[in-house]
Coordinates of C-alpha atoms in Angstrom, one line a residue:
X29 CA 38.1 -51.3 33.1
X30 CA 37.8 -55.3 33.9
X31 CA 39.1 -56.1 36.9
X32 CA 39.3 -59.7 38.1
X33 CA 41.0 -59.5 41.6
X34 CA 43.7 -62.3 42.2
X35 CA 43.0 -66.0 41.1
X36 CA 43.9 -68.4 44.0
X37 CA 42.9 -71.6 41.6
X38 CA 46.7 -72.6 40.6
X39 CA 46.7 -76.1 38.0
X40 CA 49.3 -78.1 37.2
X41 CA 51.4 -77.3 34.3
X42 CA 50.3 -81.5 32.8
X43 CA 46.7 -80.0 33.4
X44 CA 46.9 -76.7 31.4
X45 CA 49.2 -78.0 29.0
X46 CA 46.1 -80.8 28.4
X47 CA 43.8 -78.0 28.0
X48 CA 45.8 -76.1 25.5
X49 CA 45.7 -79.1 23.3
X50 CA 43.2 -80.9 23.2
X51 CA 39.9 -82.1 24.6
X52 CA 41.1 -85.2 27.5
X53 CA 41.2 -88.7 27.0
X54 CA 40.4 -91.7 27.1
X55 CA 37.0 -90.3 27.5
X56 CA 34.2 -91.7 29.5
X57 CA 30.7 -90.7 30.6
X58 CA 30.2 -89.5 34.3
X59 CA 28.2 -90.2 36.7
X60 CA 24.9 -87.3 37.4
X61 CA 26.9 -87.2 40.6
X62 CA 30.7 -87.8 39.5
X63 CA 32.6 -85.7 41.8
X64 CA 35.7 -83.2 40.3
X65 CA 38.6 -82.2 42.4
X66 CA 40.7 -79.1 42.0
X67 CA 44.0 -77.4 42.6
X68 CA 43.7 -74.5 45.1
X69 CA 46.9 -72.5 46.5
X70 CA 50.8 -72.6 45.3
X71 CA 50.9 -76.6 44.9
X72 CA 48.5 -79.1 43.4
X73 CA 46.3 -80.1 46.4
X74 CA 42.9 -81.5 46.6
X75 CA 40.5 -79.0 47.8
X76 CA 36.3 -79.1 48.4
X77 CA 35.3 -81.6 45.4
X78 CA 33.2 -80.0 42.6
X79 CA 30.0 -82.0 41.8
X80 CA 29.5 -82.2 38.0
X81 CA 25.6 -82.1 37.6
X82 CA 25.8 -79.0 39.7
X83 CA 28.7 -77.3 37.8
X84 CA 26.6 -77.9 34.8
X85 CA 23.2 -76.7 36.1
X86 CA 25.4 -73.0 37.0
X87 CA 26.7 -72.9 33.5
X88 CA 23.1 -73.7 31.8
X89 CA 22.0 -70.9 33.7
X90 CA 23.9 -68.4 31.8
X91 CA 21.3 -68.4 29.4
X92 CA 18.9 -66.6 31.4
X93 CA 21.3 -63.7 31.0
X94 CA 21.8 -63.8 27.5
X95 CA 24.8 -65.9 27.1
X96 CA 25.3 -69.6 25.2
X97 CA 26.3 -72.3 27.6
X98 CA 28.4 -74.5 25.0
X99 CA 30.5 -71.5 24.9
X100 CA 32.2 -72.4 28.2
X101 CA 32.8 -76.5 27.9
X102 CA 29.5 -77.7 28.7
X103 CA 29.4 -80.9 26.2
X104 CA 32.7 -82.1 27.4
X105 CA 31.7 -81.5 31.5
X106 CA 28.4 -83.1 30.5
X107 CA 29.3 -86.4 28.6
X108 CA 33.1 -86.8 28.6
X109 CA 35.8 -86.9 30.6
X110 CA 38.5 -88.4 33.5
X111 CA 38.4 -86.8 37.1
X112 CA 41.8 -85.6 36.7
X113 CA 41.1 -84.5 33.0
X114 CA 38.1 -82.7 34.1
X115 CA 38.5 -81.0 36.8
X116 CA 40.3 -78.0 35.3
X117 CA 37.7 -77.8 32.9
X118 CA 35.6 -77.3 35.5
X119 CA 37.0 -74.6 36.9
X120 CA 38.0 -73.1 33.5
X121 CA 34.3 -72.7 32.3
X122 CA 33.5 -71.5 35.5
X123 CA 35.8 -68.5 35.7
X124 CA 35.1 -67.1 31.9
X125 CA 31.1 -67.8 32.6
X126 CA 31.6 -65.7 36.1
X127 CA 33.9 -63.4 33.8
X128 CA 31.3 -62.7 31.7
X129 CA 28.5 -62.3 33.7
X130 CA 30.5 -59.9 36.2
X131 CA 32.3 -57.6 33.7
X132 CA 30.6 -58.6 30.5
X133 CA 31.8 -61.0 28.1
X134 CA 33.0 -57.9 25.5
X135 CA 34.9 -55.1 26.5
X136 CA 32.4 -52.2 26.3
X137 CA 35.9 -50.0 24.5
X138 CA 36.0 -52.5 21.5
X139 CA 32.6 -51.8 20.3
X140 CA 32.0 -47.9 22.5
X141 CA 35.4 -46.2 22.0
X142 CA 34.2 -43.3 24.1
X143 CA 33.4 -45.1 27.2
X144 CA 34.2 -43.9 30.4
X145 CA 32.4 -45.6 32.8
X146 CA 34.4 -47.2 36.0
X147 CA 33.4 -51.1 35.7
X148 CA 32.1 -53.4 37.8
X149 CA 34.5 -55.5 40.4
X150 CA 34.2 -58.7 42.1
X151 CA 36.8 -61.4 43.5
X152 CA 35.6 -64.5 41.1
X153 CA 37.8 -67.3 43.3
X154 CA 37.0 -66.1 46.7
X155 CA 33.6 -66.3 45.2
X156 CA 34.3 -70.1 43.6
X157 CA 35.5 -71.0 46.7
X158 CA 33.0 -69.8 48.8
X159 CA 30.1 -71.5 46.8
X160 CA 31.8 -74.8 46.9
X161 CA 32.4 -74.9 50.4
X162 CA 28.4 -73.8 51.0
X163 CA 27.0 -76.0 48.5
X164 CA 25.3 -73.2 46.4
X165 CA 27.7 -73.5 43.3
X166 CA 24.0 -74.2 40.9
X167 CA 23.0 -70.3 41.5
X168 CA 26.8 -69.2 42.0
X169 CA 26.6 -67.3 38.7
X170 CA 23.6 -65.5 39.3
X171 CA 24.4 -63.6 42.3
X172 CA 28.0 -62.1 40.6
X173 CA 25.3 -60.7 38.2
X174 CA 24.3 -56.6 38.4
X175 CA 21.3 -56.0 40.8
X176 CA 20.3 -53.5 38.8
X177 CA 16.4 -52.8 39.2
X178 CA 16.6 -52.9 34.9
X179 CA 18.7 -55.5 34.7
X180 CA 16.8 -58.2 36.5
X181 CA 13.8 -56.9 34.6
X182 CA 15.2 -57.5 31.6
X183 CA 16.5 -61.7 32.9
X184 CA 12.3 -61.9 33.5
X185 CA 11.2 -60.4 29.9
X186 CA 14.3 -62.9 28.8
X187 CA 12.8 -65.4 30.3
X188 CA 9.4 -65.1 29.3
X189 CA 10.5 -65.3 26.1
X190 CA 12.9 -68.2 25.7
X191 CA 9.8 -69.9 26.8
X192 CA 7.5 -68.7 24.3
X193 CA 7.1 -69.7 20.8
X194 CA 8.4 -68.8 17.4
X195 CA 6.8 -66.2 15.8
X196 CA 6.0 -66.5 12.4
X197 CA 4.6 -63.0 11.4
X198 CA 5.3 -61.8 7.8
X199 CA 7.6 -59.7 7.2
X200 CA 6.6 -56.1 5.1
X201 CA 8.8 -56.0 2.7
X202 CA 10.8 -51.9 2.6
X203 CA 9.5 -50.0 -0.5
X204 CA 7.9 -46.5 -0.3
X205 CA 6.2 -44.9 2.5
X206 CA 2.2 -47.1 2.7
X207 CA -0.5 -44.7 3.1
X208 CA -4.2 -44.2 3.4
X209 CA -5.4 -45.1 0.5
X210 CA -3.0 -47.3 -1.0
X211 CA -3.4 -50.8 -1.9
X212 CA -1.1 -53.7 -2.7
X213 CA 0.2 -56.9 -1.3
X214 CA 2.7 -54.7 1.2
X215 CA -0.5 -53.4 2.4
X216 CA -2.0 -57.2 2.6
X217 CA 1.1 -58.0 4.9
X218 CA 0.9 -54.6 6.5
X219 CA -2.9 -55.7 7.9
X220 CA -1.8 -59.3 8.7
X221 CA 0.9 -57.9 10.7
X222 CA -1.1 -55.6 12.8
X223 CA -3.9 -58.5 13.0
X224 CA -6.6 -56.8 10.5
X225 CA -8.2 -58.4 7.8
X226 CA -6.1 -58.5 4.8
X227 CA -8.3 -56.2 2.2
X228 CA -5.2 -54.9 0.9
X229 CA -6.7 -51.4 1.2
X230 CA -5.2 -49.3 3.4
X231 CA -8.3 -48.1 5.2
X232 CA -9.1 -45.8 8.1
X233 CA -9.2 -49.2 10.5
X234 CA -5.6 -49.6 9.5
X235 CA -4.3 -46.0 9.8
X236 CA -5.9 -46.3 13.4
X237 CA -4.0 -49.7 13.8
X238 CA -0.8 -48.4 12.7
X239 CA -1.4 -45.0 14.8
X240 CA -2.2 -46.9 17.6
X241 CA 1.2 -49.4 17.3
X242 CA 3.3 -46.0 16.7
X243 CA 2.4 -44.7 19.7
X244 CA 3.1 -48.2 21.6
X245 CA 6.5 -47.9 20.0
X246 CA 7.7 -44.2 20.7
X247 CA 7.2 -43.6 17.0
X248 CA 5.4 -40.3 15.5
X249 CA 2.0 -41.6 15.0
X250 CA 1.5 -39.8 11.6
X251 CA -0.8 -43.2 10.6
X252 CA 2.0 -43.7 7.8
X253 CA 4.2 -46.9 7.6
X254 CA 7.8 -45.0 6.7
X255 CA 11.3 -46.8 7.3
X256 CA 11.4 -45.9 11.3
X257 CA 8.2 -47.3 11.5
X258 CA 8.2 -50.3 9.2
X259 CA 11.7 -51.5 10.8
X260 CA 10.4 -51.5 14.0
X261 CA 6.9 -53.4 12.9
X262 CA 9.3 -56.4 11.5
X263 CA 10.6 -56.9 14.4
X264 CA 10.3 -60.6 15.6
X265 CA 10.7 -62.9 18.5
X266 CA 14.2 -63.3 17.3
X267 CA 15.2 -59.7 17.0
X268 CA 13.2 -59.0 20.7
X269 CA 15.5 -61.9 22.2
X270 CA 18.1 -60.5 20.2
X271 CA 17.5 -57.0 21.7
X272 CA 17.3 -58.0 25.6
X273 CA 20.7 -60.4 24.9
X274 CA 22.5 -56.8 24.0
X275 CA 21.0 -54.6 26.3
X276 CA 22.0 -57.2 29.4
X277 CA 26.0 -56.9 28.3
X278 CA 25.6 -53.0 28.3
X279 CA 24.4 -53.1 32.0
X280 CA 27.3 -55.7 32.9
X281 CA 29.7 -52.6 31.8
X282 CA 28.5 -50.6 34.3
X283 CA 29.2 -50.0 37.7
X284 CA 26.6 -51.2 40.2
X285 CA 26.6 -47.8 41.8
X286 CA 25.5 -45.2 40.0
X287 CA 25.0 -42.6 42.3
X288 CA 23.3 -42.4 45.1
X289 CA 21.9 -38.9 43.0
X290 CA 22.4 -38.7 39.6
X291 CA 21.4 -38.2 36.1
X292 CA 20.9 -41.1 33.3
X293 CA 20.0 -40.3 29.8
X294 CA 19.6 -42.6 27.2
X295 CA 19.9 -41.7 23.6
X296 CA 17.9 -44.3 22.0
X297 CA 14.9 -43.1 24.6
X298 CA 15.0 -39.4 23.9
X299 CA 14.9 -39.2 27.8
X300 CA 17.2 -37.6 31.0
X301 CA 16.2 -39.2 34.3
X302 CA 17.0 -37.8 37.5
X303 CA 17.3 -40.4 40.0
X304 CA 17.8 -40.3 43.6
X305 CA 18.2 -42.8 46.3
X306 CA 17.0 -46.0 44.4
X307 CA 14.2 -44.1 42.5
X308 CA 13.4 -41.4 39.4
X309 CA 12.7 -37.9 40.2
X310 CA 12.3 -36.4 37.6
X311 CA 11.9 -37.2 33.5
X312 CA 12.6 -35.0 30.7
X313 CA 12.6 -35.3 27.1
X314 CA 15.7 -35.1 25.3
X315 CA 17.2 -34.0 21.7
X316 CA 20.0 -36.2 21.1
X317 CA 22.4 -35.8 17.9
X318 CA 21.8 -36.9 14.4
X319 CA 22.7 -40.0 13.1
X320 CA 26.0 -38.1 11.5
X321 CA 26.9 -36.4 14.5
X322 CA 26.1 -38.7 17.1
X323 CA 26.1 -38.2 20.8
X324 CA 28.7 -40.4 22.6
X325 CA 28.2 -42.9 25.1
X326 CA 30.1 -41.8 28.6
X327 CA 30.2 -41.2 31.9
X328 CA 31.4 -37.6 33.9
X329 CA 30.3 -35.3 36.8
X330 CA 28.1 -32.3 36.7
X331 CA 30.4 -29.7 37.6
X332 CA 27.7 -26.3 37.5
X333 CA 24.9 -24.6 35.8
X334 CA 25.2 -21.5 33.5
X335 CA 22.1 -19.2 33.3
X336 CA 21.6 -17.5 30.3
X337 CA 24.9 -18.2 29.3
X338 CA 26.7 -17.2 26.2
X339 CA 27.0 -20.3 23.5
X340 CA 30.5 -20.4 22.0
X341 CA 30.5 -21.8 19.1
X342 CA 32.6 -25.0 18.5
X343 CA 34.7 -24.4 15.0
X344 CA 33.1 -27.7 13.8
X345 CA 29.6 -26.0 13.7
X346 CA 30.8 -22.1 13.1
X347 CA 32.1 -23.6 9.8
X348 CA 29.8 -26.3 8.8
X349 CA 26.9 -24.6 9.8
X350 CA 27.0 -20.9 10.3
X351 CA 29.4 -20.1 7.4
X352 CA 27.0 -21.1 4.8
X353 CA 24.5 -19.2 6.9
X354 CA 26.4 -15.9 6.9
X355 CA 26.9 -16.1 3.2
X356 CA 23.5 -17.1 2.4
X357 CA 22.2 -14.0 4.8
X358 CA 24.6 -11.9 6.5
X359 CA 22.2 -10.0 8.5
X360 CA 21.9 -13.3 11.0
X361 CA 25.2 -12.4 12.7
X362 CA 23.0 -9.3 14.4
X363 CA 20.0 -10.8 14.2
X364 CA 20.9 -13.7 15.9
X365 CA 23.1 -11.9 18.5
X366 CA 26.4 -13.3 17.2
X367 CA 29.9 -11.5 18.1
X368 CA 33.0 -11.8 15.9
X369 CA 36.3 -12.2 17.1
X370 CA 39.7 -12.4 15.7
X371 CA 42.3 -15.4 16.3
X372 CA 43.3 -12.6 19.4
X373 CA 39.7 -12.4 20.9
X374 CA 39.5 -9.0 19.2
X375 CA 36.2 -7.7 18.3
X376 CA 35.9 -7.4 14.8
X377 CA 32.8 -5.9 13.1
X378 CA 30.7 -8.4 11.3
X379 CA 29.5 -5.4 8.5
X380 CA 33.0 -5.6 7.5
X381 CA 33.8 -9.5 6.8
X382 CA 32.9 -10.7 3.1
X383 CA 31.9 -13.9 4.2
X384 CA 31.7 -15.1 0.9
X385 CA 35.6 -14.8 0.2
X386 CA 36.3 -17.0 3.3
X387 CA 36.4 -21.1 1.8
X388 CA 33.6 -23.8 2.7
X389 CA 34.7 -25.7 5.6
X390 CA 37.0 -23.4 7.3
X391 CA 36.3 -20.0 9.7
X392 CA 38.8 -18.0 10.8
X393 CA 36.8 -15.9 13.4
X394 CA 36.0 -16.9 16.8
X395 CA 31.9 -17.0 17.1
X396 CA 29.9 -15.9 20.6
X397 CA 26.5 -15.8 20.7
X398 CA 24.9 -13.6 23.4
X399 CA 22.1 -14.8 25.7
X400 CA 18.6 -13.7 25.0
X401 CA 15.8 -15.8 23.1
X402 CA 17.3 -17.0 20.1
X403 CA 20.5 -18.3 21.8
X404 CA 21.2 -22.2 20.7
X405 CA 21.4 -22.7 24.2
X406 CA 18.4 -21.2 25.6
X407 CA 18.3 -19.9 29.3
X408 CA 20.5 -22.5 30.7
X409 CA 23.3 -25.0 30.5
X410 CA 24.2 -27.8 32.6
X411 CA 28.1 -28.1 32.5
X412 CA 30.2 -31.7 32.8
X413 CA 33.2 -30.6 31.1
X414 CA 34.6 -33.4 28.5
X415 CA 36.9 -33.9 25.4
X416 CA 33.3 -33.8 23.8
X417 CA 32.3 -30.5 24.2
X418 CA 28.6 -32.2 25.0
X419 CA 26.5 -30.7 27.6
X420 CA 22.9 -30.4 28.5
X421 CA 21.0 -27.1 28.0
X422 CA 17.7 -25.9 27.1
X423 CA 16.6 -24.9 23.0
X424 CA 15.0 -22.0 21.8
X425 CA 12.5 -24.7 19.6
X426 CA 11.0 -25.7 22.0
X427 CA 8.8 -27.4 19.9
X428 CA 10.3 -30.3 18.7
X429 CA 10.0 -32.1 21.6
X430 CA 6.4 -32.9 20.5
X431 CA 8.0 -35.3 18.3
X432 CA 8.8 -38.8 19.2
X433 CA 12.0 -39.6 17.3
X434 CA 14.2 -36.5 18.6
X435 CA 17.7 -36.4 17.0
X436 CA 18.4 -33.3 15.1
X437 CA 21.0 -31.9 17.8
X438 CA 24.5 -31.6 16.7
X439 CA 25.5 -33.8 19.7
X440 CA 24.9 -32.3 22.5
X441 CA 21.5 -33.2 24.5
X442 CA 18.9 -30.4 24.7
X443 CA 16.6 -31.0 27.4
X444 CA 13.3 -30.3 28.0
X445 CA 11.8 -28.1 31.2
X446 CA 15.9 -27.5 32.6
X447 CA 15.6 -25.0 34.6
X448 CA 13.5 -27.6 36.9
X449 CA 16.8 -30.1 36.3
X450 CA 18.3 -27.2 37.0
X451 CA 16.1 -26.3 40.7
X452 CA 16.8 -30.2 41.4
X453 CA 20.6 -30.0 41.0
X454 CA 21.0 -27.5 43.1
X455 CA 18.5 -28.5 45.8
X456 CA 21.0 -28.9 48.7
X457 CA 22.9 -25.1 47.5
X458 CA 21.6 -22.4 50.0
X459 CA 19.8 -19.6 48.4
X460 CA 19.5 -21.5 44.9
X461 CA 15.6 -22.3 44.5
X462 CA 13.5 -22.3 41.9
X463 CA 12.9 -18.4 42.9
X464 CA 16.4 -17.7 43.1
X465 CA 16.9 -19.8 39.5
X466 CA 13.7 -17.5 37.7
X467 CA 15.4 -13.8 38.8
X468 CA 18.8 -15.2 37.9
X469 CA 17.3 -15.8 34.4
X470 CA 14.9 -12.2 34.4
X471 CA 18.4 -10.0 34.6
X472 CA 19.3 -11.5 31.6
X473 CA 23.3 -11.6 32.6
X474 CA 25.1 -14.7 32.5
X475 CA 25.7 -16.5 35.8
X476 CA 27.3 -19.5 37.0
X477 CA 26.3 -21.7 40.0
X478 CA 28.2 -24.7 41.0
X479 CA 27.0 -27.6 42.9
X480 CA 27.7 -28.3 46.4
X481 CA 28.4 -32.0 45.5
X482 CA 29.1 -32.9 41.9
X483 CA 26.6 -35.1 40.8
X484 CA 27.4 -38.0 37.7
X485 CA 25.8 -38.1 35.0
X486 CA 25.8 -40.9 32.7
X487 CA 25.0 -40.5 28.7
X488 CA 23.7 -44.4 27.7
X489 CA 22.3 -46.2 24.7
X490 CA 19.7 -48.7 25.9
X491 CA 17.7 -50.4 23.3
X492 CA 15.4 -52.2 25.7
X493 CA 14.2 -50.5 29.0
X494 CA 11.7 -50.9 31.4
X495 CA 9.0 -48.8 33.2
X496 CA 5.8 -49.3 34.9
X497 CA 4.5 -50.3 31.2
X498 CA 6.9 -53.5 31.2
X499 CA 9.8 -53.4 28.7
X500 CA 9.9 -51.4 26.3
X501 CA 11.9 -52.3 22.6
X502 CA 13.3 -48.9 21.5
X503 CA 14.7 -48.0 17.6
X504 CA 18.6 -48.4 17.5
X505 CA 18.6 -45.0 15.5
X506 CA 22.3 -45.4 15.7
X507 CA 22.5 -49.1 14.7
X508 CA 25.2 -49.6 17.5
X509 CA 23.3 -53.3 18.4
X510 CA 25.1 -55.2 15.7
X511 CA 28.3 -54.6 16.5
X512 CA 27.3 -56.3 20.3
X513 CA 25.2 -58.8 18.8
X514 CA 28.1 -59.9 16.8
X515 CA 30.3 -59.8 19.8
X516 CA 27.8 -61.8 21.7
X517 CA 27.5 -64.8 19.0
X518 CA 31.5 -65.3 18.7
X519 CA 32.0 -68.1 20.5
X520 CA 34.2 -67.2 24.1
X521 CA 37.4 -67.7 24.1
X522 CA 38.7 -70.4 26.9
X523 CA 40.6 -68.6 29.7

């Protein structure tokens, strides 16, 4: 996925070797304005000369993006070093820094095994070269960063916050569920937390507090402290830096072209955004999978719609799920519109199957469920065919979107209001609007439509986002930031 086009900065094998080794020596300070040469080309040449205090000021400046500047030589440019010595230090730090602001200092695979999405590209020496020989190597690292409209927002809530102090909130300690009505010194914290006065009562003012912070937070504002709630309360000026660090290296992954249309959700938001030319269409809630059957993290095409289409069911689910439902009650297989078919995609009639002679964990019938009201995937589909088998389609319960924390899918992403993702998808197709969509779904038959222009469609997990509210700091219901995190605090490898 990381492409680095051709280096042109050749050393010397003395030079690399010294690197390899050991820091250089005899070692001396240099001057604010000590000058560095390079090698450039086949042979060891002196090319435009590299002036220390500035190669220093563009690797501090990593930090605004969430990276640690003594990961890429910075004490030894700063207080040690020869001109010779130094110089491919220089240019060393440079190229992993530009590495990692580019591409991303982890590979997005190591830590996302199902990601797909085409990475970012950029010529890092042409773009060396081209900011010694203008004299704008202090802000060259910035400008290989992604333009993203989210991404800079995220370097200025970054920045805001490096500058801000520590926070020294208490922490609420996990235990059971607080309540109105309870008391206790979890409660005491609780109310210091929210800013209350500590009565250690939990009292209407505090259900309205804690109400009022749920709903800040995307959290079901039931007025009760549970686990979702109490983790994301505990959060502190570490963990929000922490946050913004990993949500940064997720955007470097990505490609700085979207789409000129196309559709974003992210998991951790419980959203799918339709965006077009630089801006969002359209928003829609989203069921997204438990936290055992996650949905993955990729990138595909929207290939075409199916209205009212029939939902066939993966084995995973016919045998986890529907088995034990079928023994428990086999009257669901009509009820709930289900056809039976052999290993041949012969009919067979469900009256006849003792479904409790067939083992837990295994079906060996093919299961099709018909369109109509109660069909798992409602009155439409949106189809990007991938080794996943996830799509996104409309629900018959329809009511769970009036819940904040959505993930009780088996994967795939139910969406909220499709047939109007549906009406916007196919707004350049002749003859497909909103109309046409409505009597396609009144005849009740199953129908596919496929786009003029496929349209990607990219399944994320962002953390930290931002809107018209500022940034937001989302639950990691999957707990995928530690794995980054981790990644993040390793110290870089020299190049």
């Amino acid at each position: 996925m990381l492409k680095i086009i051709s280096s042109s900065f050749i050393v010397s094998l003395a030079l690399a070797t010294a690197v390899a080794a050991s820091p250089p020596g005899p070692i001396r300070p240099l001057a604010p304005k000590a000058m560095l040469s390079y090698t450039n080309g086949s042979d060891v040449v002196s090319g435009p000369a590299i002036v220390q205090a500035d190669m220093i000021a563009a690797l501090k400046s990593v930090e605004a993006h969430g990276l640690n500047p003594a990961d890429y030589h910075l004490d030894a440019l700063t207080n040690y070093g020869t001109d010779g010595d130094m110089a491919i230090y220089a240019v060393d730090a440079w190229m992993s820094a530009a590495s990692h602001i580019a591409f991303g200092k982890l590979s997005p695979k190591s830590v996302e095994p199902d990601w797909t999405a085409k990475g970012r590209e950029a010529n890092l020496s042409a773009h060396l070269r081209e900011a010694l020989a203008n004299g704008t190597l202090v802000s060259s690292l910035d400008r290989l960063a992604p333009q993203h409209m989210a991404y800079q927002s995220l370097t200025t809530e970054l920045a805001g916050r490096l500058a801000g102090t520590v926070d020294d909130l208490p922490v609420v300690p996990s235990g059971v569920t607080l309540k109105s009505g309870m008391t206790g010194p979890r409660v005491t914290l609780l109310q210091t937390r929210l800013d209350l006065e500590a009565t250690g009562t939990f009292d209407e003012e505090t259900v309205a507090a804690v109400k009022t912070f749920q709903t800040a937070n995307d959290l079901d504002d039931d007025g009760a402290v549970g686990p979702a709630t109490l983790r994301v309360l505990n959060r502190n000026r570490t963990h929000e830096l922490d946050q913004l660090r990993v949500n940064l290296e997720r955007w470097r992954w990505l490609p700085d072209d979207l789409g000129q249309k196309h559709v974003r959700v992210n998991i951790a938001d419980f959203s799918v955004q339709a965006w077009q030319n630089g801006q969002i269409d359209r928003v829609h809630g989203a069921i997204v999978g438990k936290t055992y059957r996650k949905t993955p993290i990729f990138s595909d095409v929207i290939e075409y719609v199916v209205i009212n289409p029939w939902w066939e069911t993966p084995y995973s689910l016919a045998s986890r799920d529907k088995l034990p439902l079928f023994k428990r009650d086999p009257s669901a297989v009509q009820r709930l519109g289900f056809q039976v078919l052999d290993q041949a995609g012969t009919p067979v009639d469900a009256t006849t199957i003792d479904w409790t002679s067939i083992p837990a964990g295994t079906m060996p019938y093919r299961l099709r469920q018909s369109p109509g009201p109660v069909n798992a995937l409602g009155q439409v589909k949106i189809m990007f065919p991938n080794v996943h088998n996830v799509y996104l389609h409309d629900t018959p319960d329809r009511g769970l979107f009036a819940q904040r924390q959505r993930a009780f899918s088996s994967g795939c992403i139910r969406t909220q209001n499709p047939l109007e993702l549906t009406a916007w998808l196919l707004s350049d197709k002749d003859g497909w609007d909103r109309a046409r969509i409505d009597q396609a779904v009144e005849s009740k038959r199953e129908t596919r439509v496929d786009l003029v222009t496929k349209t990607p469609v990219h399944v994320l997990y962002m953390t930290a986002v931002s809107d018209a509210a500022g940034v937001r700091f989302l639950d990691d219901i999957y707990e995928r930031d530690t794995a980054i995190l981790t990644g993040l605090n390793r110290k870089a490898n020299s190049r």
